[in-house]
Each structure stands twice: as C-alpha cells, then as structure tokens.
mmCIF file of C-alpha atoms in Angstrom:
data_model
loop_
_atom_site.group_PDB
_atom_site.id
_atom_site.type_symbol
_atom_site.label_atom_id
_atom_site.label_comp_id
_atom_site.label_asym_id
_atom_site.label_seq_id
_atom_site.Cartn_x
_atom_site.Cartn_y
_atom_site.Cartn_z
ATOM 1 C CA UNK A 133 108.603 -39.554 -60.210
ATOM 2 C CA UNK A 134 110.380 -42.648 -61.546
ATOM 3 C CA UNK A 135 109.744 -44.240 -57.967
ATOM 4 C CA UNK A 136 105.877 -43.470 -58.160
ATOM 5 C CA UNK A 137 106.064 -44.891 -61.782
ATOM 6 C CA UNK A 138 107.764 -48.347 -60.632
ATOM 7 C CA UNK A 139 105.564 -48.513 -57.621
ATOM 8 C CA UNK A 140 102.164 -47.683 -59.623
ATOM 9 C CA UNK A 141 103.137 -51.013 -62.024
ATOM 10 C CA UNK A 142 104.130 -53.612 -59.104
ATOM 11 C CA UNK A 143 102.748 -54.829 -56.273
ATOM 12 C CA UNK A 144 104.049 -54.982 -52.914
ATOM 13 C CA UNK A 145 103.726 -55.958 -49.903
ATOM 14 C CA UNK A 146 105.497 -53.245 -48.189
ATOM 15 C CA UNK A 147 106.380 -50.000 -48.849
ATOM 16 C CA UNK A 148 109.208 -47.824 -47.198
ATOM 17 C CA UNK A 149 109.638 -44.160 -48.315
ATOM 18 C CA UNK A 150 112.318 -42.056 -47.199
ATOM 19 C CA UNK A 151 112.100 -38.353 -47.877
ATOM 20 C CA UNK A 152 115.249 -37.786 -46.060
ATOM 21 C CA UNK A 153 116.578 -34.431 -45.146
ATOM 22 C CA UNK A 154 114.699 -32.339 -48.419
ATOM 23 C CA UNK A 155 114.173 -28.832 -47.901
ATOM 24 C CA UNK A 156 113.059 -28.007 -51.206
ATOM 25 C CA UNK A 157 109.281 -28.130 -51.031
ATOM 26 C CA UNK A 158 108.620 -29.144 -54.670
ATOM 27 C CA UNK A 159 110.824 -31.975 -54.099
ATOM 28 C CA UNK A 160 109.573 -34.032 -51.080
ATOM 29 C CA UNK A 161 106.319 -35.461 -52.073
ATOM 30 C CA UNK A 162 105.127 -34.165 -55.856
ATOM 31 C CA UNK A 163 101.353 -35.019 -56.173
ATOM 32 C CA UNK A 164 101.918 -38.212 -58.107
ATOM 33 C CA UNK A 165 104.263 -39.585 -55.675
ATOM 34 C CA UNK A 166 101.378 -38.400 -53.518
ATOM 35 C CA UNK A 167 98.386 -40.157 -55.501
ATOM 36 C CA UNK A 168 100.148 -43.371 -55.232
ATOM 37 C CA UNK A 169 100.512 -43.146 -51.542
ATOM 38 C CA UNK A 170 97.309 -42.601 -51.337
ATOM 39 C CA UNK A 171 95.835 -45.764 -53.581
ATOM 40 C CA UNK A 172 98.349 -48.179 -51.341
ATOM 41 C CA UNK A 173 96.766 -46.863 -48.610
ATOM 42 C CA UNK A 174 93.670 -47.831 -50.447
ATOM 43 C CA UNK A 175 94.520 -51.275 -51.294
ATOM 44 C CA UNK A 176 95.659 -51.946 -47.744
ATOM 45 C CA UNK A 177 99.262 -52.152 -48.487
ATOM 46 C CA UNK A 178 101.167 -51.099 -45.156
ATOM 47 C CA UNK A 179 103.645 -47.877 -45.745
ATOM 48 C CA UNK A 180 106.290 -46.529 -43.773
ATOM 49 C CA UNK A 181 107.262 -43.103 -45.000
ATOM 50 C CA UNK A 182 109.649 -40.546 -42.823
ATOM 51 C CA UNK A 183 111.619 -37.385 -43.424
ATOM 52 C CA UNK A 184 112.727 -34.132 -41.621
ATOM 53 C CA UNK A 185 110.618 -31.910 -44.219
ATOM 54 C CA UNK A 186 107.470 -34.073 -44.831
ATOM 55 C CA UNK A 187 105.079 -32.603 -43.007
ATOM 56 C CA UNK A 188 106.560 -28.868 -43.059
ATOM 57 C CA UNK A 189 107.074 -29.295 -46.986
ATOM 58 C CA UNK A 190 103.268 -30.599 -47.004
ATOM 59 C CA UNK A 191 101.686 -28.368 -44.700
ATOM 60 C CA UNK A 192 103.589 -24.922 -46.027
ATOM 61 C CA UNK A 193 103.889 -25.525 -49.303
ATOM 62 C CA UNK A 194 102.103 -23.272 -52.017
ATOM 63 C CA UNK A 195 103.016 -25.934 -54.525
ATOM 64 C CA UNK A 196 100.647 -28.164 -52.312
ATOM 65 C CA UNK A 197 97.085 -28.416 -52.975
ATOM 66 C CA UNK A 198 95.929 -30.236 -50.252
ATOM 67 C CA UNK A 199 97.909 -29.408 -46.694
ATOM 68 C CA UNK A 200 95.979 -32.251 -44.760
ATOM 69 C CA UNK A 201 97.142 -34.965 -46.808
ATOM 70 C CA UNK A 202 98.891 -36.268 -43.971
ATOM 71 C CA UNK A 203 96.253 -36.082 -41.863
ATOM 72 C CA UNK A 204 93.699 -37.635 -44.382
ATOM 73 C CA UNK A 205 95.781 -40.385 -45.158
ATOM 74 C CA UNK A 206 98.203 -41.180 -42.446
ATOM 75 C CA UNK A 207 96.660 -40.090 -39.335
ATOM 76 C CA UNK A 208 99.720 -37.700 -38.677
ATOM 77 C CA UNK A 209 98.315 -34.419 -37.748
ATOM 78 C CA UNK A 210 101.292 -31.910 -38.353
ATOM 79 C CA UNK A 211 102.199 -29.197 -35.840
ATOM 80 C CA UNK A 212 105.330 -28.023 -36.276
ATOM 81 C CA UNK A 213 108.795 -27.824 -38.159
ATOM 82 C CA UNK A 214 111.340 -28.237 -35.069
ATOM 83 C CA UNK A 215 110.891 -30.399 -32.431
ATOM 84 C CA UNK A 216 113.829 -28.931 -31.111
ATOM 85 C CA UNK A 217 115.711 -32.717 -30.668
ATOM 86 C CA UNK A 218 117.656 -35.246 -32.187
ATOM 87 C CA UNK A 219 116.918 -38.279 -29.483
ATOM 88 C CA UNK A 220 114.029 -40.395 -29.975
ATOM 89 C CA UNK A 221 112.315 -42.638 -27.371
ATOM 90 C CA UNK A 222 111.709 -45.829 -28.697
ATOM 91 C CA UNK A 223 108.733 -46.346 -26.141
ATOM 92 C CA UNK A 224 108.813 -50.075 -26.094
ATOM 93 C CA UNK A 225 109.847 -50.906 -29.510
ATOM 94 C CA UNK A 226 113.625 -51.960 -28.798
ATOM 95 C CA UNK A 227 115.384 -52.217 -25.283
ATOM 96 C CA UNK A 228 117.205 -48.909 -25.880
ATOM 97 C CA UNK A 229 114.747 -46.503 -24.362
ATOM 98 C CA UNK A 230 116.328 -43.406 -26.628
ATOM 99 C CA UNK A 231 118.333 -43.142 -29.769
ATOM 100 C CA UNK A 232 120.134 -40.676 -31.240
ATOM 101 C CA UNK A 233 119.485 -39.311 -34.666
ATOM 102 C CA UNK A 234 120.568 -36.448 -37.006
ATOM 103 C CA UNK A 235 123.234 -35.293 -34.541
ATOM 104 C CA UNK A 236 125.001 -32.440 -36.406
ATOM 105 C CA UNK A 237 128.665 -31.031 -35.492
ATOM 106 C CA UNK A 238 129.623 -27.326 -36.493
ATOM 107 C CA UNK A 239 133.039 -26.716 -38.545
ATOM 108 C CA UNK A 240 133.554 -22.997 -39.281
ATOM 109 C CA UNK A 241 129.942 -22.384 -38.252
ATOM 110 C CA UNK A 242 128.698 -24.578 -40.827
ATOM 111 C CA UNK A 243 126.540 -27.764 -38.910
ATOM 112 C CA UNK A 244 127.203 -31.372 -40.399
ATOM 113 C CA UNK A 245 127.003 -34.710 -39.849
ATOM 114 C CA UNK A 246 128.458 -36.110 -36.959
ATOM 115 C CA UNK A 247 128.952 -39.590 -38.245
ATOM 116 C CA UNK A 248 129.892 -40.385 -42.342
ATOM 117 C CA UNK A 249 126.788 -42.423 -42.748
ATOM 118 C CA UNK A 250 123.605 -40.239 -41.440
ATOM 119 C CA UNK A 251 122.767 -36.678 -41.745
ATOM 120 C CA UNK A 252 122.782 -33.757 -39.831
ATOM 121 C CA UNK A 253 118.637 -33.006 -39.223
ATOM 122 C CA UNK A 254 118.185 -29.356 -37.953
ATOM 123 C CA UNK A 255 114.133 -28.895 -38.562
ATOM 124 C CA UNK A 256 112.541 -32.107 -37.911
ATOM 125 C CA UNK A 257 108.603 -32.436 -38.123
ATOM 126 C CA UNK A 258 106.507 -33.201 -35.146
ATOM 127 C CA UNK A 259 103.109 -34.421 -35.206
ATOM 128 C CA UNK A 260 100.266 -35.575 -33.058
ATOM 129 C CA UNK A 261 98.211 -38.419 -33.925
ATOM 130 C CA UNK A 262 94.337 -38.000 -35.299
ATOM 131 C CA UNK A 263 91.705 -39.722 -33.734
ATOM 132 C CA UNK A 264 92.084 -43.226 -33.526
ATOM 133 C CA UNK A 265 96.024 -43.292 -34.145
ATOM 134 C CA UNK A 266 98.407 -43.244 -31.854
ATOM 135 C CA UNK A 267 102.404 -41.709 -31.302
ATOM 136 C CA UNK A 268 104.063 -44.689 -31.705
ATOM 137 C CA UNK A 269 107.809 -42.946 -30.987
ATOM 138 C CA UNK A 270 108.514 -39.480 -29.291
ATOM 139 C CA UNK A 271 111.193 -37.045 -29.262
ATOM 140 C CA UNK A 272 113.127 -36.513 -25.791
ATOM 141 C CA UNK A 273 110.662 -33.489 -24.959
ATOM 142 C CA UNK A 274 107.841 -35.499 -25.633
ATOM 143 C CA UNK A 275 106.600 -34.563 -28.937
ATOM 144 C CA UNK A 276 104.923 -36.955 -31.048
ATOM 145 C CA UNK A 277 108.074 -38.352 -33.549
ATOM 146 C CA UNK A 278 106.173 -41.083 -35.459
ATOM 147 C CA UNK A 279 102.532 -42.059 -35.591
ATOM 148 C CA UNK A 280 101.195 -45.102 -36.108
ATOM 149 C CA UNK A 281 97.930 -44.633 -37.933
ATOM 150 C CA UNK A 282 94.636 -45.988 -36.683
ATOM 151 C CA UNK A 283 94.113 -49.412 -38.826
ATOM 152 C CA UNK A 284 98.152 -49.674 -38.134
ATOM 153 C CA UNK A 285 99.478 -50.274 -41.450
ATOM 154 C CA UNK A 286 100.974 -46.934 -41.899
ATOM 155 C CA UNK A 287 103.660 -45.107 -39.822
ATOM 156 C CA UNK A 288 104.584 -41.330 -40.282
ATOM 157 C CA UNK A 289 108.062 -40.621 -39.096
ATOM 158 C CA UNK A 290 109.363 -37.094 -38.916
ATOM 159 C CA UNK A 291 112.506 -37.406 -38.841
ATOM 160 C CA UNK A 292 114.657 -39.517 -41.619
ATOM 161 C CA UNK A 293 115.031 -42.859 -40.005
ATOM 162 C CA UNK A 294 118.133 -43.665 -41.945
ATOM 163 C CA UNK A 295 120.050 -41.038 -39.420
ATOM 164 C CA UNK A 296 119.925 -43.325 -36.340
ATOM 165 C CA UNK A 297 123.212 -42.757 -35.207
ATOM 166 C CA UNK A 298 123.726 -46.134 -34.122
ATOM 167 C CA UNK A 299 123.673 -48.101 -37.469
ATOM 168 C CA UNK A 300 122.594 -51.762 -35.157
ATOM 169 C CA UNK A 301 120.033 -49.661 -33.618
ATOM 170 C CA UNK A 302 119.264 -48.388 -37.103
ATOM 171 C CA UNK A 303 118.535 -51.457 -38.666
ATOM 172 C CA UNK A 304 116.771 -52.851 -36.141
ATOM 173 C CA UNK A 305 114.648 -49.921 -35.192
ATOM 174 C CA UNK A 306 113.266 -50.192 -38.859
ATOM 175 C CA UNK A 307 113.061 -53.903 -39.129
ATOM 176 C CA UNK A 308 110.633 -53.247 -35.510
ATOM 177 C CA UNK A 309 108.876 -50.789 -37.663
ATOM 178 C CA UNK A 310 108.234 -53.150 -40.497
ATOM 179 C CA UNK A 311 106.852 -55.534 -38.438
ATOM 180 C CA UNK A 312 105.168 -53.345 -36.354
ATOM 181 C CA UNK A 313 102.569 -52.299 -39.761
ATOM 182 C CA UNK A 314 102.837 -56.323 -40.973
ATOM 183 C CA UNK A 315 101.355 -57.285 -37.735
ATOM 184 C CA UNK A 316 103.900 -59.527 -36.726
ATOM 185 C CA UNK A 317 106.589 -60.121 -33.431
ATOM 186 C CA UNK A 318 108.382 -57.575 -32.993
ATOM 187 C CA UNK A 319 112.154 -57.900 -31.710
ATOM 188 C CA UNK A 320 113.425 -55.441 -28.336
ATOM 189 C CA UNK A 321 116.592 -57.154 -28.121
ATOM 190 C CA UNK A 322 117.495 -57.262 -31.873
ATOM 191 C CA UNK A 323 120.894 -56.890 -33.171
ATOM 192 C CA UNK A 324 121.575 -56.052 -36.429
ATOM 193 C CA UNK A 325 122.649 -59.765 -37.432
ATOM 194 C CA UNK A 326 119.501 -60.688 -37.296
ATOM 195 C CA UNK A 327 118.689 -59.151 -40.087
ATOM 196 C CA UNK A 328 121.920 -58.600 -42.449
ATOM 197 C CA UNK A 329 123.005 -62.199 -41.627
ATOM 198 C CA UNK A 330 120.353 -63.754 -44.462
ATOM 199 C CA UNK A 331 121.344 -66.898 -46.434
ATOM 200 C CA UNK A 332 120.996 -66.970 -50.346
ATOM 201 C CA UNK A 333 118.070 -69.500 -51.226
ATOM 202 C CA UNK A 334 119.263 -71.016 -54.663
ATOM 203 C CA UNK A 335 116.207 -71.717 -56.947
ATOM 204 C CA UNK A 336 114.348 -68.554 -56.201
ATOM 205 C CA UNK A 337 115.296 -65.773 -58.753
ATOM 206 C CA UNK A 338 116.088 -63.111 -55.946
ATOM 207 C CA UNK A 339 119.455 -61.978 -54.100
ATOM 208 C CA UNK A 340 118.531 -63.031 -50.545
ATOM 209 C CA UNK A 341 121.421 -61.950 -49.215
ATOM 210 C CA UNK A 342 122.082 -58.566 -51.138
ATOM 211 C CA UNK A 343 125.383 -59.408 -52.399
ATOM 212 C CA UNK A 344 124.506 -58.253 -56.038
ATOM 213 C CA UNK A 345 124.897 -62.050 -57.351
ATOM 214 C CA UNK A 346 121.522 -64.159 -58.103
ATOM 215 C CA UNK A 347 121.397 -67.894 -57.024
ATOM 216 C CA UNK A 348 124.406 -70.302 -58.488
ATOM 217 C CA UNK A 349 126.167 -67.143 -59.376
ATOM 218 C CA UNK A 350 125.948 -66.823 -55.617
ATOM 219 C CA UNK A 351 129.329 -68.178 -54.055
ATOM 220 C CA UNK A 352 127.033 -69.524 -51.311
ATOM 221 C CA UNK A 353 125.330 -71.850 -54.073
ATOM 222 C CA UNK A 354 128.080 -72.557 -56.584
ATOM 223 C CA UNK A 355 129.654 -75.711 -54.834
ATOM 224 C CA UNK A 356 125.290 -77.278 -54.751
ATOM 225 C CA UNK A 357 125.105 -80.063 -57.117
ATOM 226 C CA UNK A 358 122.230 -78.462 -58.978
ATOM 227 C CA UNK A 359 124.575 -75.018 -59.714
ATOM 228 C CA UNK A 360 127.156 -77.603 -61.305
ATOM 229 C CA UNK A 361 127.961 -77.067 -65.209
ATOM 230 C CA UNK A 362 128.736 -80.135 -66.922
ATOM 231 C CA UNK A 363 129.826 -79.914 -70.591
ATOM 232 C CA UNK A 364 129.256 -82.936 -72.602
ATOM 233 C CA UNK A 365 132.219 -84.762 -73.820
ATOM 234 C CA UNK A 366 132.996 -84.035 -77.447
ATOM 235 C CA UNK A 367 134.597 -87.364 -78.466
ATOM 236 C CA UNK A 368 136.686 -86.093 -81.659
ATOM 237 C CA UNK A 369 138.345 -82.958 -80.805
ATOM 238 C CA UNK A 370 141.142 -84.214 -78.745
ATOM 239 C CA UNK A 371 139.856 -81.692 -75.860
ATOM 240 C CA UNK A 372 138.703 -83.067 -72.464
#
C-alpha cells in the first residue's frame, strides 16, 4: 500500500512492479495498488509489472472483484498457473535466444533456489495476448511468458524477472524491456556494464551511480573545484 501511496503523489516516467514469487492472493495486487495501475495506464505512463502469481492471484482470487483486470488493462489474457518451465526465449530481444529463470534445487524434498540471488518459481503464469497485443517473450514450450500490450507501453511478465539466473542477462534483459515500452533502441548484445557502469553527474541532486552518496559527497566529485570547502581565514585566533 505504501508503494501505491508514493506512486499516487509523484510522477514518473516509468514504472517497474515486481510481484515476485507471492502466493498469498490478498497480497499480490490489493485494489489500490490496482487503481493506480490502472490511472498510469491512463495517463500514458509505460509499466512493466511481472510475477509468478499475478495473473493466478488475479484471476482466482475471491478477494478480487474484477478477474479481467489484466486483460482490461494490460492486454494479458491469463490462461493458466504453470507453464510447466523455467527457460524463457528472448525472441529477439538479446542475442541469448533462452534464459534461465526460477531454477529450483530440492534438499530433503524441499525445492529452493538454485543460485543465492533469485528464487525458486514453481507455478509461473502464462498468458496469451488480447487483440492487438502481442507475446513479446515465451516459455521453452511456447507459451506466451510476457505480453507486450497493444499501444506498447505496458509489458505483463509472468514470471518474476528478477530470477534470471544469469544476473548480466538479468540486467540487461530488463534494461531491453524498459526500452522496449519507452520506444527507444534496444541493445541484443548488452552486457551488464552498460548499465551499472553510470558516472555520478555533480550538480544534479540525484545518486547517478547508486552508491548511496549525493553529488560532492560522491568520491567521484569531491576532488571538482566546485565540491571544494574553503573556510575563511580567521585572522586572530592563531588557527590556520
């Protein structure tokens, strides 16, 4: 709810939800989460939302009161709750034709991640794409595993993008996405530099380079003339 609140006040040019691997079907998209969703689809304002349990959690719910939501809004037309896979086919998008995603490893018959950094994604969603969309990525069988919607500023994933095994691929695969609903170049031969290698700009108020340190506090602006502290010589104190 606090994440609908913030986006509800701000304005954005982008917005990137991940419902991750939630199985609790109060949990993945509550209705005001869902109302805002729907007025920055209004305004225009591309969105790229994924998760295992999105459409499933949507479609099933009886805490849901509208189970085409997707559908209405995003042009993903759900189908199911396993797509029975956990490679993707990029179709295009980067030079890796598949990916793997999710892949899960069993330890005393319990399934878990196979890497420390991604999940392990059992159920994911599959959808097909409503008229005037299109499947923009499929699973290794074929089923439709994101859908781009039909004025392509919106992109329905159903499975949590943030478990690309591959953590290059990862970032790269989303930064393709991105640009993909921006309307702009995307990259097939990306590496991951390209992206995490940004320089801090010095005069603009942000962290560029995600470091946690703003301009001149940046150690990549501190040496700049203009990030220079000067005290002014106090002639009397018999201090320098």
């Amino acid at each position: 709810e606090a994440a609908a609140a913030l986006l509800a006040k701000q304005s954005y040019d982008l917005v990137v939800w991940s419902t991750g691997e939630t199985s609790i079907d109060t949990d993945v998209l509550s209705k005001a989460q869902r109302d805002v969703l729907t007025k920055l689809r209004a305004d225009g304002v591309p969105v790229i939302i994924s998760g295992a349990e999105l459409g499933y959690a949507i479609h099933a719910s009886r805490y849901c009161d509208d189970t085409t939501y997707l559908a209405t809004t995003f042009d993903a037309v759900y189908v199911d709750d396993t797509s029975d896979s956990n490679t993707i086919r990029t179709n295009g998008l980067l030079n890796a034709e598949t990916l793997d995603y999710g892949t899960c490893i069993e330890y005393g018959g319990i399934a878990s991640a196979r890497t420390a950094d991604t999940a392990c994604i059992e159920y994911p969603d599959y959808y097909n794409a409503a008229e005037g969309a299109s499947v923009l990525l499929t699973y290794h069988n074929g089923h439709g595993a994101a859908i781009l919607s039909a004025d392509k500023k919106a992109i329905v994933a159903g499975f949590p993008l943030e478990t690309i095994v591959d953590p290059d691929m990862r970032v790269c695969l989303i930064a393709n996405l991105m640009a993909t609903v921006l309307n702009k170049p995307i990259n097939t031969s990306c590496t991951a530099s390209a992206y995490t290698d940004v320089s801090e700009i010095c005069d603009n108020a942000q962290d560029d380079n995600c470091d946690g340190k703003l301009d001149c506090a940046d150690d990549a602006c501190s040496s700049l003339e203009a990030c220079q502290t000067v005290t002014p010589e106090i002639c009397d104190n018999e201090i320098d």
